[in-house]
Short mmCIF file of C-alpha atoms (C1' of nucleotides) in Angstrom, two decimals:
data_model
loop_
_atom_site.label_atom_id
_atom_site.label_comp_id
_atom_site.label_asym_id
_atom_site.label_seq_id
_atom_site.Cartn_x
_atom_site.Cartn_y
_atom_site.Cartn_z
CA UNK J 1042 0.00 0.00 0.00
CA UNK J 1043 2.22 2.71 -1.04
CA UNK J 1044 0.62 6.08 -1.16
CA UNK J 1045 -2.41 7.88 0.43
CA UNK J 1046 -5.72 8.18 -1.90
CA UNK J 1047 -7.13 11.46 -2.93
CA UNK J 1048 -10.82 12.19 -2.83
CA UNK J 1049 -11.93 14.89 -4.83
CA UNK J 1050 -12.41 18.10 -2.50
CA UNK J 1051 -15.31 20.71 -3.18
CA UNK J 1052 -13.08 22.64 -4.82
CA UNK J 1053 -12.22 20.14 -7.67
CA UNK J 1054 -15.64 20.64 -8.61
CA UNK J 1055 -16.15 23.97 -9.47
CA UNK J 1056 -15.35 24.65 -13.19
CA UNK J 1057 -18.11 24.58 -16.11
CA UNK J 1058 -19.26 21.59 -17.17
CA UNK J 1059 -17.14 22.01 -20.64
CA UNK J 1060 -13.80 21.96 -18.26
CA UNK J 1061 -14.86 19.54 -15.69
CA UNK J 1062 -15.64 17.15 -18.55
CA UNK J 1063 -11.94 17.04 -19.34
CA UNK J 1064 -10.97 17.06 -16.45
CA UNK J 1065 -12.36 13.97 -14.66
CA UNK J 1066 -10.60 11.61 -17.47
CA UNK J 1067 -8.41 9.51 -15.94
CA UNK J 1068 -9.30 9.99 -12.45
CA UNK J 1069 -11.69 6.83 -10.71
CA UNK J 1070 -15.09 6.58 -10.04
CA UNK J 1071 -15.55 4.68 -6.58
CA UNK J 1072 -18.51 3.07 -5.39
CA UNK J 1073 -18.51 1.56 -1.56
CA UNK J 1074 -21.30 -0.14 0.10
CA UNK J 1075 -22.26 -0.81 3.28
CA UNK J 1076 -20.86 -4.27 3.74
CA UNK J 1077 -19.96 -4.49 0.28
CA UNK J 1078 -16.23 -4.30 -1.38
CA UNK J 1079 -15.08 -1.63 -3.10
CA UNK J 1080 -16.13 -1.17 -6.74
CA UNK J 1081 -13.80 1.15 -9.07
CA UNK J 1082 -12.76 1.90 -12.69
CA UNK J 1083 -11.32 4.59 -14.49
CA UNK J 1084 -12.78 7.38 -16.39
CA UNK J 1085 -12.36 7.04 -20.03
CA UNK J 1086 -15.52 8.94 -21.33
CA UNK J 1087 -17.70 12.05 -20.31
CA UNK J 1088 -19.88 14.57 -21.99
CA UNK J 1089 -21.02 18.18 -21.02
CA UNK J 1090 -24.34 19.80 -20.01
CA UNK J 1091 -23.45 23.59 -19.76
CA UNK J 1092 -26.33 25.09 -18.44
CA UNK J 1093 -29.89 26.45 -19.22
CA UNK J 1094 -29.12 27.57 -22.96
CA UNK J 1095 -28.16 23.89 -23.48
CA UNK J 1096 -31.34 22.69 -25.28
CA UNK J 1097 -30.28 18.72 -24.82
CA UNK J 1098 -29.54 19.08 -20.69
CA UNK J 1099 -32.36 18.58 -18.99
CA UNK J 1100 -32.06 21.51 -17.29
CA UNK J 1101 -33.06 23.11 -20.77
CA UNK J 1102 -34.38 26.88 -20.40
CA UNK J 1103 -34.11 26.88 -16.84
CA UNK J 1104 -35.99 23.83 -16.56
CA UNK J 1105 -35.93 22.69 -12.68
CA UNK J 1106 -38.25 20.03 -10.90
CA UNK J 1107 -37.94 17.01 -8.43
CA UNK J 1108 -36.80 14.70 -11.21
CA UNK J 1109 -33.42 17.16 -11.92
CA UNK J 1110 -33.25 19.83 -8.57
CA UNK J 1111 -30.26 18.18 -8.00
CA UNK J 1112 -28.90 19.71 -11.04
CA UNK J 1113 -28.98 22.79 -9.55
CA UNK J 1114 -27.24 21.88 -6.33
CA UNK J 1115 -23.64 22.13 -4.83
CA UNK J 1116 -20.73 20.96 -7.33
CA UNK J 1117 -19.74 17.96 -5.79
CA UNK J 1118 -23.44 16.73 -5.92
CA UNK J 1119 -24.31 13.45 -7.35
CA UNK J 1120 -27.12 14.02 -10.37
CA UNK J 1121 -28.65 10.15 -11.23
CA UNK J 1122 -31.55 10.11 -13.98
CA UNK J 1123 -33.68 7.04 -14.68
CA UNK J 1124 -34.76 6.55 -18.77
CA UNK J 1125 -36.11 4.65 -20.87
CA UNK J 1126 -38.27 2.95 -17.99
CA UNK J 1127 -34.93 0.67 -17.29
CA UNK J 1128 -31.78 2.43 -17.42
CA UNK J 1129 -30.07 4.77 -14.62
CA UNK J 1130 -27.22 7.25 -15.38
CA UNK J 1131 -24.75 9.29 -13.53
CA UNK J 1132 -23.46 12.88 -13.61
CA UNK J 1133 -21.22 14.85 -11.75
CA UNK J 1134 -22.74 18.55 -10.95
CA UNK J 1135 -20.47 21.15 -11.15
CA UNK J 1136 -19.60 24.70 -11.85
CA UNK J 1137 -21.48 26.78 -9.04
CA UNK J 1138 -24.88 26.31 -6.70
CA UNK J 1139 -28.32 27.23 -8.70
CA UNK J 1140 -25.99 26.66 -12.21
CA UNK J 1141 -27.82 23.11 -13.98
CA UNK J 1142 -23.98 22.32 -15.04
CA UNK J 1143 -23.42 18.54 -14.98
CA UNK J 1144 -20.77 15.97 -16.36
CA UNK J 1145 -22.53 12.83 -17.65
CA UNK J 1146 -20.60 9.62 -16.74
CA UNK J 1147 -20.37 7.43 -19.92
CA UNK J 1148 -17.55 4.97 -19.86
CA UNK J 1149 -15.31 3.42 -17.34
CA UNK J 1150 -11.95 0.88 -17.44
CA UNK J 1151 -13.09 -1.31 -14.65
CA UNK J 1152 -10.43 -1.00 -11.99
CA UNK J 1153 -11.92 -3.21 -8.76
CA UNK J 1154 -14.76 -5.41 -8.25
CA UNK J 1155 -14.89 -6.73 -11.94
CA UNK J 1156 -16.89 -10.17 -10.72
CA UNK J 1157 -19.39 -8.54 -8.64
CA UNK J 1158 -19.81 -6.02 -12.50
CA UNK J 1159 -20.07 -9.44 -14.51
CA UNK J 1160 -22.76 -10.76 -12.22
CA UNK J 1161 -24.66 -7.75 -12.15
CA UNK J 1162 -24.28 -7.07 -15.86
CA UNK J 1163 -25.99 -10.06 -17.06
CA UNK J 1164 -28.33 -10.30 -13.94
CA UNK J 1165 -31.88 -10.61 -14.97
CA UNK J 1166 -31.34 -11.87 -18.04
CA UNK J 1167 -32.13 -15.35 -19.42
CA UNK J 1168 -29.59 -17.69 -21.06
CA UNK J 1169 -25.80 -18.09 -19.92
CA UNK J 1170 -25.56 -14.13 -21.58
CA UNK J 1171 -22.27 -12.28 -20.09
CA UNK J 1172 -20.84 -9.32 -21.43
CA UNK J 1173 -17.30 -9.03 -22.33
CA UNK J 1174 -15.09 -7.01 -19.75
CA UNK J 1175 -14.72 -4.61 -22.20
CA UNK J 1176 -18.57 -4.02 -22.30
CA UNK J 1177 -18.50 -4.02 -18.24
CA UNK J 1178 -19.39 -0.15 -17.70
CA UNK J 1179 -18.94 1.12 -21.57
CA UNK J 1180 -22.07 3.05 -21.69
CA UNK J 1181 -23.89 5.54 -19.43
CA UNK J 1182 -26.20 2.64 -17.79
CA UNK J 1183 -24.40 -0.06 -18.15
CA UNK J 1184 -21.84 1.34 -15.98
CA UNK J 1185 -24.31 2.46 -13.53
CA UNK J 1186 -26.04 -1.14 -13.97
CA UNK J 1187 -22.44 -2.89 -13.24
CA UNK J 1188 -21.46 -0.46 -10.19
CA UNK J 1189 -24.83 -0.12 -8.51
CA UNK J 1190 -25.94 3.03 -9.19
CA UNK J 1191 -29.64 4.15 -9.06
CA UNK J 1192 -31.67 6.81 -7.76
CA UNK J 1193 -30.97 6.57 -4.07
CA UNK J 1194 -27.61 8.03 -5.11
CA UNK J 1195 -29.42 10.93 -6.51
CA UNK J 1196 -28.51 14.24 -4.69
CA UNK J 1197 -25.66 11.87 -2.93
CA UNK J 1198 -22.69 14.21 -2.14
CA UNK J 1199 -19.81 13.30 -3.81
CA UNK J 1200 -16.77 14.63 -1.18
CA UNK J 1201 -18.22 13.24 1.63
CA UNK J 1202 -17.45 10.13 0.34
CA UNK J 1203 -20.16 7.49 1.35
CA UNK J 1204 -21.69 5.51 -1.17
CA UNK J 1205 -20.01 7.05 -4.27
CA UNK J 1206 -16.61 9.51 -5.19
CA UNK J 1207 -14.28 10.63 -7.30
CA UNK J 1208 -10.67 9.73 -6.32
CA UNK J 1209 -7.63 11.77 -7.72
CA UNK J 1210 -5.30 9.16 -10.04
CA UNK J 1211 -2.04 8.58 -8.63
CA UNK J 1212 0.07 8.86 -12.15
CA UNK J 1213 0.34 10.65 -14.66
CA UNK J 1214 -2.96 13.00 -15.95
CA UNK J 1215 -4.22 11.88 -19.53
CA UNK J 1216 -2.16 13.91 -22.28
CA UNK J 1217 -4.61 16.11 -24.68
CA UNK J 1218 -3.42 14.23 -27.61
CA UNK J 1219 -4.91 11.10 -26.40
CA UNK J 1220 -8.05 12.66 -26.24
CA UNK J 1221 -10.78 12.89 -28.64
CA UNK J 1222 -13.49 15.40 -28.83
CA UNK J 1223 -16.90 14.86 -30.55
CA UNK J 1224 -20.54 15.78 -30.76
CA UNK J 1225 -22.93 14.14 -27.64
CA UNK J 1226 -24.62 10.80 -28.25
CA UNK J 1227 -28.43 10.10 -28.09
CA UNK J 1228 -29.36 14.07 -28.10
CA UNK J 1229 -30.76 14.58 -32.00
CA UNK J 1230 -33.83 16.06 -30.76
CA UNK J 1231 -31.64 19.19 -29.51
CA UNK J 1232 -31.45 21.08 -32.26
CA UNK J 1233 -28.54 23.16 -33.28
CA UNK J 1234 -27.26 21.60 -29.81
CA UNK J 1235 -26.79 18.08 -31.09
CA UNK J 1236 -23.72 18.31 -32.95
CA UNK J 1237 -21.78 20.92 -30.47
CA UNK J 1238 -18.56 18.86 -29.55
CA UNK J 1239 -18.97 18.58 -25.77
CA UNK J 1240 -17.99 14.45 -25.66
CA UNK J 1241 -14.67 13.80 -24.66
CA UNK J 1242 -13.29 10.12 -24.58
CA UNK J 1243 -9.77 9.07 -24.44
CA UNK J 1244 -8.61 7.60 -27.67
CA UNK J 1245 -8.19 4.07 -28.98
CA UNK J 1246 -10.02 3.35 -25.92
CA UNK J 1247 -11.96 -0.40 -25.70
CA UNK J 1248 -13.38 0.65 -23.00
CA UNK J 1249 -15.49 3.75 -24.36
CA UNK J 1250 -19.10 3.16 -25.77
CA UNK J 1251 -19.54 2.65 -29.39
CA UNK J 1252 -21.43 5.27 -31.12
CA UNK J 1253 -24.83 3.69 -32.24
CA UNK J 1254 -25.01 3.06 -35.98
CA UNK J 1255 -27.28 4.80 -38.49
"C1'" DA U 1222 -56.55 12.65 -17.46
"C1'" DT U 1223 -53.89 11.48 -21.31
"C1'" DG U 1224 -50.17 10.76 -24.51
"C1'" DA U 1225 -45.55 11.10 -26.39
"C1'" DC U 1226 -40.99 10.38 -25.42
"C1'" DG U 1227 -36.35 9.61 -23.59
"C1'" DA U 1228 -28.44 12.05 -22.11
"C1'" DT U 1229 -30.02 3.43 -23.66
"C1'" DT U 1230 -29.30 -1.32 -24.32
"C1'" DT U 1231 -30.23 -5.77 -26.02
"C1'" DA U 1232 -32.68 -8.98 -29.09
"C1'" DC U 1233 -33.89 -10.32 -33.38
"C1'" DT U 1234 -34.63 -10.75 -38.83
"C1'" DG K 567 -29.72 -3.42 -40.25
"C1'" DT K 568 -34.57 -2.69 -37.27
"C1'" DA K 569 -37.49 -3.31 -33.25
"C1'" DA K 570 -38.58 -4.18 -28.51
"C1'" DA K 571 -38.27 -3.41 -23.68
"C1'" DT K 572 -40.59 -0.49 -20.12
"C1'" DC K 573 -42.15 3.54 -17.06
"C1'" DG K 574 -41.37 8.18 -14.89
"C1'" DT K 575 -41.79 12.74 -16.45
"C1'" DC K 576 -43.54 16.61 -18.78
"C1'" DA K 577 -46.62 19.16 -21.90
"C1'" DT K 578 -51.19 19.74 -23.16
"C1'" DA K 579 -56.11 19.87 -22.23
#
DNA sequence: ATGACGATTTACT
DNA sequence: GTAAATCGTCATA
């Protein structure tokens, strides 16, 4: 056990979605239960939700009710969305108090707790299916699916630590070139919005979702 | 009260 | 490639 592990501080939170995007590649989403072992993987893809003008955030034109409020709270808040009547997904809030910025969660390189993500993954689903450990968390829900994630994490606060964090990586920070930036996935209904480039994901990644076809 | 739809994923032809 | 799964939320009336 060589060094000391970081958890992200308040401050680490508060930049724009469009920076904190960036930023949290490479660094490790941790999930602890009560009881449970310690479930981790590395950051590989995010995308941005920069504020009321955004017309694919949810928080579009100001929009704010109990489904999103906690889009509007602290950075360092937990935001966690249910859709398509199945599917959870995770966001980091940032920027400042009463500013709907969030950084969706779409990809991780599992890190710890890969069986307990295999069993989950292809729980409640008939024949011997099992995803590939490249497929563990390499989408939005799936990741949420393989780590535990759902609603009661919603509004969770993210330095305290419990239940869910962000923890600093201990080596080196991912280099810009290795880093790809393109339009957001699953938002053509937004308009002049859809094609903005506010998707980051590190590149020649297996680990990052694959675009959907068509 | 009602209806359309979604920051997705998996199954199937 | 296309369709199904499945339900909370929001806009409209």
């Amino acid at each position: 056990m060589s060094g000391h592990a970081t958890r992200w501080k308040r401050s680490d939170y508060e930049f724009d979605a469009r920076e904190l995007a960036q930023r949290l590649l490479g660094h490790l989403l941790v999930r602890t239960e009560p009881g449970g072992e310690r479930l981790s993987g590395v950051i590989v893809e995010t995308e941005a939700y920069v504020g009321p003008e955004d017309l694919a955030s949810h928080a579009r034109r100001g929009l704010r009710t109990a489904r999103n409020e906690s889009m509007y709270a602290r950075p360092g808040t937990a935001y966690v969305y249910f859709t398509y009547g199945m599917h959870h997904c995770f966001n980091v809030v940032c920027a400042s108090e009463g500013a709907p910025h969030a950084a969706l969660i779409r990809a991780l390189e599992p890190r710890e707790g890969l069986e307990t993500m295999r069993r989950r993954r292809a729980a409640g689903r008939r024949g011997a299916w099992a995803p590939a450990d490249r497929d563990l968390c390499s989408g939005p829900a799936r990741l949420c699916a393989a780590m535990g994630i759902d609603r009661s994490l919603d509004g969770a606060d993210l330095t305290r630590g419990v239940g869910v964090f962000i923890e600093a990586a201990r080596g080196e920070p991912i280099a810009p070139r290795d880093v790809v930036n393109t339009a957001r996935i699953g938002v053509g209904y937004a308009g002049a919005w859809a094609t903005a480039p506010l998707r980051w994901a590190v590149r020649d990644c297996e680990h990052v979702s694959r675009a959907p076809r068509a």
